[in-house]
């Protein structure tokens, strides 16, 4: 996957949900017969089939008890092989979206010997296979530790301590999305489409709907054993003001409804038609403006709506606070962080960013990232990353927390993991990520229109793809909807316009004002981490912002 | 002594599984794809092994048509008899519930036997290396970094993959591929404020025994030391020497431009050209060959169509476009050669070749770029792409490297700057390192020369850390 992610669009939702979910697995309900698969189902032809539930389309899978038993076998094998420490994530992801179903099953064992780590992934769910995976991980860690000893390099930092944990946890859900019928899914989609039909005026309203339920077991040689069931999903709602030229029509995505830790009750929210209507009215409003090519490169004031600002800050500032980057574990991959050395950053007398910026992270429901224990077995906490422009904390795991020890020392806090360890699938390598990151909105009542009102000539960017430069100190913004503003009023829509931003232009001196809570928008921050790389995602929410001195550039140069 | 167990399922085993599945399926057409991949990775950070990562993926996909009303596909990652039987039952159930009777509809025609070139992409040396201790080269990589007082990060990756494509209409293609990549990045230790500067070197080969860790590490150390304490230099249009790692990133992004369908739809830089139009400097030729000794690949695509040697650009002139099977049929074109991810850009015979050092020596003022990263095609119709220099960028003056400079963002099209060619060198397969913008690891072999071109467009400074 490419790093240049389009944010909160129908396309992205399809990629992140339907396509990966649209699969079929099979197998008898034994621990052996599970599959990962990809299948595109069409709407069932018969009324009887439509009265079935998604759960009936998903084949039986191993039970949580079976996963737990296998996880314990693996940990026993790791202990027997001489691991100083080992842990395992094992489970199954079951998906249903747009009449496609899927199951992904697997596990990953981590083992440590003399401070050196190894990871072994697997998919075969037998006692012999998981025990072999565990022994292989230990053996590899042992071999690598001998190499490290030969190099006479300092031993890796010991991981942050965490207590032994046990128990079970489920996402708080009112209506099980796999227990309602396909007809219920169809009704939600049709109700959304009906909003557009009722409005007329050449507007189409759409709903793409999907859920994932994952069972994941975590166990460690310390004695931790936890089981979690996460229910995640929702509806992507959008309104499109249609024009004969598809390149000119305007699509508005209803903000902040895409994928949460929620049940089917989210799709039954009575406010959905009203929110779709608001989006449709916005699409109609912007369609009224003529669209023209962009020619006037230069440096302008820019208003970023909430989703655009979230993308900009997520791909730069929040990623620069990622523990893997700060610890240089990503030095040969996604890169390092400009917010280092940690001791100097947290002791700086001058704030690194605008005093308007306060950024926090949490992992509580209904956030998509909500869990009781992360993939280190740590209970996640909520924390402030940036307070009035000053960096005070980082995203950490057990592995990366010791690398920001100076930060905890500066605040006279105990060294701890914030619980930001994530393996995107049970068989993926666990890495750090951001959790649910939020920027506080402005305290005064300020809308996007209010922010535009102060402009002489400038631009308003609504929704955006963001690409950060490798150093994360800047990047590019490309948006499907850019409006030119003159004397506080929108005058035309633009196409093929790019914005080159630096942290200075959007998060420091040139950040003039933030919108209020009504302007909050969410972007999905997608990063490829590791070698070989794997996709890590988290939601980022921010208010609209007024920034001055943003470079507006063209990318269609000629020979 | 017994032969070591292959790391992946071998063609005979894949054929048995496919025949079992095809025998169970009652639908009129069916396609089976099986891919089994094993990867072994060592990651080094801060001059020590950070982690070993071992991965294994197995995917068996079944696809059946629904009597001309669509398709159902599914994939599984267990291959026991119960799972195979369940897979077939599932596909047939879905077919019934979504179309009524999948057997009603146009019948797929039998496919005449297909001839494939021999597969030359498998290395026993790499297959063996997957099963044994591969850590001895870590010391060869790290010790020179330690001795030079640099901070090193590295990636050593080896993979083996076997693939099968079979259909009920008689297609059967199997093959297996190995690959390895070694990448070393070095940083100077920071002294005071500012960027300390980094260097990068790598090697990618099919055969594990050919990896030369000492040479790669030595090159990384050399470039890293040269790159210490870079200074800001004004961007703009400048003469540039692009090293092989930079060219590999750029050339790989050109592969899809040769797809006939998208070209005829007006969506590639070749859309405005006819065959035999000049599109690059006449000293350059671009080709693909499944049996390329450095850049070979499987002699069939994911639909079992044969892949044969193709010349895309000959002496700078557009020579061929790639026709997928469907488009070839609709366009009435006989050939169905699909484009390949694997490309060889080389100097045409008779061209005077220069080494990178000779290019630097002949350059009055310019920029030497070792590698670029973060490639993004921003304007498909012109091929304009952007990226950032990474792992060594230097000002060249009066035939010598004058000083390291801070990284640039560039904005240019290979269809522009490869028409401003000053000099070209010999072609070799080149490593990519971290490159998710090109797809999944390992990335298909790309064989490129270093080039020197004039008026390359550096559009901005790009802070890298």
PDB file of C-alpha atoms in Angstrom, chain A residues 1-4 24 26-27 32-42 44-45 56-57 101 105 115-121 123 140 143-144 147-148 151 153-156 327-334 336-337 399 429-430 467-471 473 476 478 498 528 530-533 554-559, chain B residues 41 43 45-55 66 69-78 80 83 86-87 90 93-94 96-100 133 135 138-139 142-143 146 153-155 185 187 237 374-376 378-379 382 384 388 409 411-412 416 420 433-437 439-441 443 457 463-465:
ATOM      1  CA  UNK A   1       0.000   0.000   0.000  1.00  0.00           C
ATOM      2  CA  UNK A   2       1.092   3.491  -0.669  1.00  0.00           C
ATOM      3  CA  UNK A   3       1.862   6.005   2.021  1.00  0.00           C
ATOM      4  CA  UNK A   4      -0.108   8.671   0.199  1.00  0.00           C
ATOM      5  CA  UNK A  24     -14.712 -16.039   2.830  1.00  0.00           C
ATOM      6  CA  UNK A  26     -14.067 -21.949   5.619  1.00  0.00           C
ATOM      7  CA  UNK A  27     -13.533 -24.968   7.551  1.00  0.00           C
ATOM      8  CA  UNK A  32      -7.265 -26.952  12.025  1.00  0.00           C
ATOM      9  CA  UNK A  33      -9.719 -25.843   9.433  1.00  0.00           C
ATOM     10  CA  UNK A  34      -9.562 -22.102   9.189  1.00  0.00           C
ATOM     11  CA  UNK A  35      -8.754 -19.969   6.273  1.00  0.00           C
ATOM     12  CA  UNK A  36      -7.851 -16.539   5.093  1.00  0.00           C
ATOM     13  CA  UNK A  37      -9.618 -15.721   1.939  1.00  0.00           C
ATOM     14  CA  UNK A  38     -10.948 -13.087  -0.381  1.00  0.00           C
ATOM     15  CA  UNK A  39     -14.363 -13.346  -1.880  1.00  0.00           C
ATOM     16  CA  UNK A  40     -16.851 -10.894  -3.305  1.00  0.00           C
ATOM     17  CA  UNK A  41     -20.400 -11.848  -2.558  1.00  0.00           C
ATOM     18  CA  UNK A  42     -23.312 -10.453  -4.438  1.00  0.00           C
ATOM     19  CA  UNK A  44     -28.347 -12.934  -2.187  1.00  0.00           C
ATOM     20  CA  UNK A  45     -31.006 -13.648  -4.753  1.00  0.00           C
ATOM     21  CA  UNK A  56     -24.583 -17.612   9.252  1.00  0.00           C
ATOM     22  CA  UNK A  57     -22.415 -16.708   6.253  1.00  0.00           C
ATOM     23  CA  UNK A 101     -17.420 -11.991   4.420  1.00  0.00           C
ATOM     24  CA  UNK A 105      -6.495 -16.334  11.477  1.00  0.00           C
ATOM     25  CA  UNK A 115      18.173  -8.926  25.632  1.00  0.00           C
ATOM     26  CA  UNK A 116      17.847  -9.935  21.954  1.00  0.00           C
ATOM     27  CA  UNK A 117      14.475 -10.486  20.333  1.00  0.00           C
ATOM     28  CA  UNK A 118      13.016 -12.693  17.634  1.00  0.00           C
ATOM     29  CA  UNK A 119       9.560 -13.039  16.088  1.00  0.00           C
ATOM     30  CA  UNK A 120       7.937 -16.022  14.399  1.00  0.00           C
ATOM     31  CA  UNK A 121       4.568 -15.880  12.623  1.00  0.00           C
ATOM     32  CA  UNK A 123      -1.127 -19.870  10.705  1.00  0.00           C
ATOM     33  CA  UNK A 140      16.699 -17.433  16.677  1.00  0.00           C
ATOM     34  CA  UNK A 143      21.602 -17.102  17.894  1.00  0.00           C
ATOM     35  CA  UNK A 144      21.212 -13.356  17.487  1.00  0.00           C
ATOM     36  CA  UNK A 147      26.087 -12.233  17.500  1.00  0.00           C
ATOM     37  CA  UNK A 148      25.316  -9.179  19.619  1.00  0.00           C
ATOM     38  CA  UNK A 151      29.840  -7.097  18.563  1.00  0.00           C
ATOM     39  CA  UNK A 153      27.581  -3.492  21.788  1.00  0.00           C
ATOM     40  CA  UNK A 154      25.641  -2.366  24.873  1.00  0.00           C
ATOM     41  CA  UNK A 155      22.753  -4.662  25.686  1.00  0.00           C
ATOM     42  CA  UNK A 156      19.352  -3.371  24.511  1.00  0.00           C
ATOM     43  CA  UNK A 327      14.145   4.842  19.417  1.00  0.00           C
ATOM     44  CA  UNK A 328      15.593   4.659  15.866  1.00  0.00           C
ATOM     45  CA  UNK A 329      13.984   1.234  15.334  1.00  0.00           C
ATOM     46  CA  UNK A 330      12.591   2.639  12.091  1.00  0.00           C
ATOM     47  CA  UNK A 331      15.867   4.228  11.012  1.00  0.00           C
ATOM     48  CA  UNK A 332      16.202   1.904   7.998  1.00  0.00           C
ATOM     49  CA  UNK A 333      12.475   1.957   7.218  1.00  0.00           C
ATOM     50  CA  UNK A 334       9.821   4.640   7.716  1.00  0.00           C
ATOM     51  CA  UNK A 336      13.544   8.743  12.386  1.00  0.00           C
ATOM     52  CA  UNK A 337      11.974  11.601  14.342  1.00  0.00           C
ATOM     53  CA  UNK A 399       9.905  -1.744  24.209  1.00  0.00           C
ATOM     54  CA  UNK A 429       4.867  -7.907  14.194  1.00  0.00           C
ATOM     55  CA  UNK A 430       3.787  -5.773  17.188  1.00  0.00           C
ATOM     56  CA  UNK A 467       2.023  12.953   2.148  1.00  0.00           C
ATOM     57  CA  UNK A 468       4.738  13.763   4.659  1.00  0.00           C
ATOM     58  CA  UNK A 469       8.371  14.070   3.638  1.00  0.00           C
ATOM     59  CA  UNK A 470      10.644  11.420   5.163  1.00  0.00           C
ATOM     60  CA  UNK A 471      11.802  13.838   7.870  1.00  0.00           C
ATOM     61  CA  UNK A 473       8.903  18.283   8.985  1.00  0.00           C
ATOM     62  CA  UNK A 476       2.114  17.910   0.561  1.00  0.00           C
ATOM     63  CA  UNK A 478      -3.879  17.318  -2.146  1.00  0.00           C
ATOM     64  CA  UNK A 498      -1.289  21.107  -4.264  1.00  0.00           C
ATOM     65  CA  UNK A 528       3.971   1.533   6.502  1.00  0.00           C
ATOM     66  CA  UNK A 530       9.170  -2.025   9.409  1.00  0.00           C
ATOM     67  CA  UNK A 531      11.246  -3.989   6.937  1.00  0.00           C
ATOM     68  CA  UNK A 532       9.404  -5.634   5.266  1.00  0.00           C
ATOM     69  CA  UNK A 533       6.810  -2.975   5.882  1.00  0.00           C
ATOM     70  CA  UNK A 554       1.654  22.999  -9.278  1.00  0.00           C
ATOM     71  CA  UNK A 555       2.722  19.463  -9.959  1.00  0.00           C
ATOM     72  CA  UNK A 556       2.016  19.332 -13.701  1.00  0.00           C
ATOM     73  CA  UNK A 557       5.326  20.743 -14.916  1.00  0.00           C
ATOM     74  CA  UNK A 558       6.327  20.404 -18.549  1.00  0.00           C
ATOM     75  CA  UNK A 559       9.593  19.422 -20.190  1.00  0.00           C
TER      76      UNK A 559
ATOM     77  CA  UNK B  41      14.614 -11.158   8.093  1.00  0.00           C
ATOM     78  CA  UNK B  43      16.976  -6.073  11.375  1.00  0.00           C
ATOM     79  CA  UNK B  45      19.544  -0.880  14.706  1.00  0.00           C
ATOM     80  CA  UNK B  46      22.178   1.032  16.665  1.00  0.00           C
ATOM     81  CA  UNK B  47      24.893  -1.409  15.570  1.00  0.00           C
ATOM     82  CA  UNK B  48      23.220  -4.474  17.076  1.00  0.00           C
ATOM     83  CA  UNK B  49      20.624  -7.033  16.059  1.00  0.00           C
ATOM     84  CA  UNK B  50      17.313  -5.474  16.965  1.00  0.00           C
ATOM     85  CA  UNK B  51      15.128  -8.409  15.984  1.00  0.00           C
ATOM     86  CA  UNK B  52      14.806 -11.435  13.717  1.00  0.00           C
ATOM     87  CA  UNK B  53      11.435 -11.647  11.995  1.00  0.00           C
ATOM     88  CA  UNK B  54      10.310 -14.900  10.397  1.00  0.00           C
ATOM     89  CA  UNK B  55       7.180 -14.933   8.291  1.00  0.00           C
ATOM     90  CA  UNK B  66     -21.301 -17.830 -12.100  1.00  0.00           C
ATOM     91  CA  UNK B  69     -23.099 -13.481 -14.035  1.00  0.00           C
ATOM     92  CA  UNK B  70     -19.978 -12.722 -12.071  1.00  0.00           C
ATOM     93  CA  UNK B  71     -17.497 -14.670 -10.040  1.00  0.00           C
ATOM     94  CA  UNK B  72     -17.028 -16.042  -6.574  1.00  0.00           C
ATOM     95  CA  UNK B  73     -13.555 -16.288  -5.174  1.00  0.00           C
ATOM     96  CA  UNK B  74     -12.192 -17.383  -1.873  1.00  0.00           C
ATOM     97  CA  UNK B  75      -8.865 -18.216  -0.392  1.00  0.00           C
ATOM     98  CA  UNK B  76      -7.787 -20.506   2.377  1.00  0.00           C
ATOM     99  CA  UNK B  77      -4.572 -20.977   4.276  1.00  0.00           C
ATOM    100  CA  UNK B  78      -4.919 -24.596   5.323  1.00  0.00           C
ATOM    101  CA  UNK B  80      -5.929 -30.494   4.595  1.00  0.00           C
ATOM    102  CA  UNK B  83     -10.609 -27.623   4.406  1.00  0.00           C
ATOM    103  CA  UNK B  86     -15.279 -27.115   2.702  1.00  0.00           C
ATOM    104  CA  UNK B  87     -13.855 -24.575   0.290  1.00  0.00           C
ATOM    105  CA  UNK B  90     -18.701 -22.907   0.088  1.00  0.00           C
ATOM    106  CA  UNK B  93     -23.223 -22.673  -2.205  1.00  0.00           C
ATOM    107  CA  UNK B  94     -22.503 -18.991  -2.804  1.00  0.00           C
ATOM    108  CA  UNK B  96     -26.281 -21.104  -6.046  1.00  0.00           C
ATOM    109  CA  UNK B  97     -27.567 -18.470  -3.635  1.00  0.00           C
ATOM    110  CA  UNK B  98     -26.495 -15.506  -5.730  1.00  0.00           C
ATOM    111  CA  UNK B  99     -27.307 -16.674  -9.254  1.00  0.00           C
ATOM    112  CA  UNK B 100     -29.601 -19.645  -8.999  1.00  0.00           C
ATOM    113  CA  UNK B 133      22.092 -19.612  10.623  1.00  0.00           C
ATOM    114  CA  UNK B 135      23.734 -14.251  11.233  1.00  0.00           C
ATOM    115  CA  UNK B 138      25.916  -9.342  10.776  1.00  0.00           C
ATOM    116  CA  UNK B 139      29.433  -8.902  12.127  1.00  0.00           C
ATOM    117  CA  UNK B 142      28.288  -3.874  11.753  1.00  0.00           C
ATOM    118  CA  UNK B 143      31.982  -4.030  12.669  1.00  0.00           C
ATOM    119  CA  UNK B 146      31.603   0.515  14.770  1.00  0.00           C
ATOM    120  CA  UNK B 153      21.040   0.218  10.711  1.00  0.00           C
ATOM    121  CA  UNK B 154      20.614  -2.695   8.330  1.00  0.00           C
ATOM    122  CA  UNK B 155      18.158  -5.136   6.852  1.00  0.00           C
ATOM    123  CA  UNK B 185      22.272   2.748   6.321  1.00  0.00           C
ATOM    124  CA  UNK B 187      24.585   7.954  10.269  1.00  0.00           C
ATOM    125  CA  UNK B 237      17.406  22.985 -12.262  1.00  0.00           C
ATOM    126  CA  UNK B 374       9.274   8.432  -1.285  1.00  0.00           C
ATOM    127  CA  UNK B 375       8.466   8.196  -5.001  1.00  0.00           C
ATOM    128  CA  UNK B 376       5.024   9.364  -6.103  1.00  0.00           C
ATOM    129  CA  UNK B 378       1.909  13.096  -9.426  1.00  0.00           C
ATOM    130  CA  UNK B 379       0.887  13.527 -13.053  1.00  0.00           C
ATOM    131  CA  UNK B 382       3.411  13.280 -18.247  1.00  0.00           C
ATOM    132  CA  UNK B 384       6.013  13.665 -13.567  1.00  0.00           C
ATOM    133  CA  UNK B 388      13.275  13.015  -1.936  1.00  0.00           C
ATOM    134  CA  UNK B 409      12.702  17.212  -3.150  1.00  0.00           C
ATOM    135  CA  UNK B 411       9.833  17.093  -9.389  1.00  0.00           C
ATOM    136  CA  UNK B 412      10.555  15.771 -12.865  1.00  0.00           C
ATOM    137  CA  UNK B 416      11.783  14.605 -19.765  1.00  0.00           C
ATOM    138  CA  UNK B 420      18.591  15.386 -21.526  1.00  0.00           C
ATOM    139  CA  UNK B 433      15.458  -0.846   0.740  1.00  0.00           C
ATOM    140  CA  UNK B 434      12.316   0.596   2.315  1.00  0.00           C
ATOM    141  CA  UNK B 435      10.027   1.290  -0.618  1.00  0.00           C
ATOM    142  CA  UNK B 436       6.335   0.664   0.124  1.00  0.00           C
ATOM    143  CA  UNK B 437       5.476   3.085  -2.696  1.00  0.00           C
ATOM    144  CA  UNK B 439       4.403  -2.517  -3.503  1.00  0.00           C
ATOM    145  CA  UNK B 440       5.301  -5.422  -1.287  1.00  0.00           C
ATOM    146  CA  UNK B 441       8.745  -6.758  -0.465  1.00  0.00           C
ATOM    147  CA  UNK B 443      10.365  -5.792  -5.141  1.00  0.00           C
ATOM    148  CA  UNK B 457      14.453  19.784 -11.408  1.00  0.00           C
ATOM    149  CA  UNK B 463      14.627  18.208   5.659  1.00  0.00           C
ATOM    150  CA  UNK B 464      15.485  14.617   6.418  1.00  0.00           C
ATOM    151  CA  UNK B 465      16.640  13.387   9.781  1.00  0.00           C
TER     152      UNK B 465
END
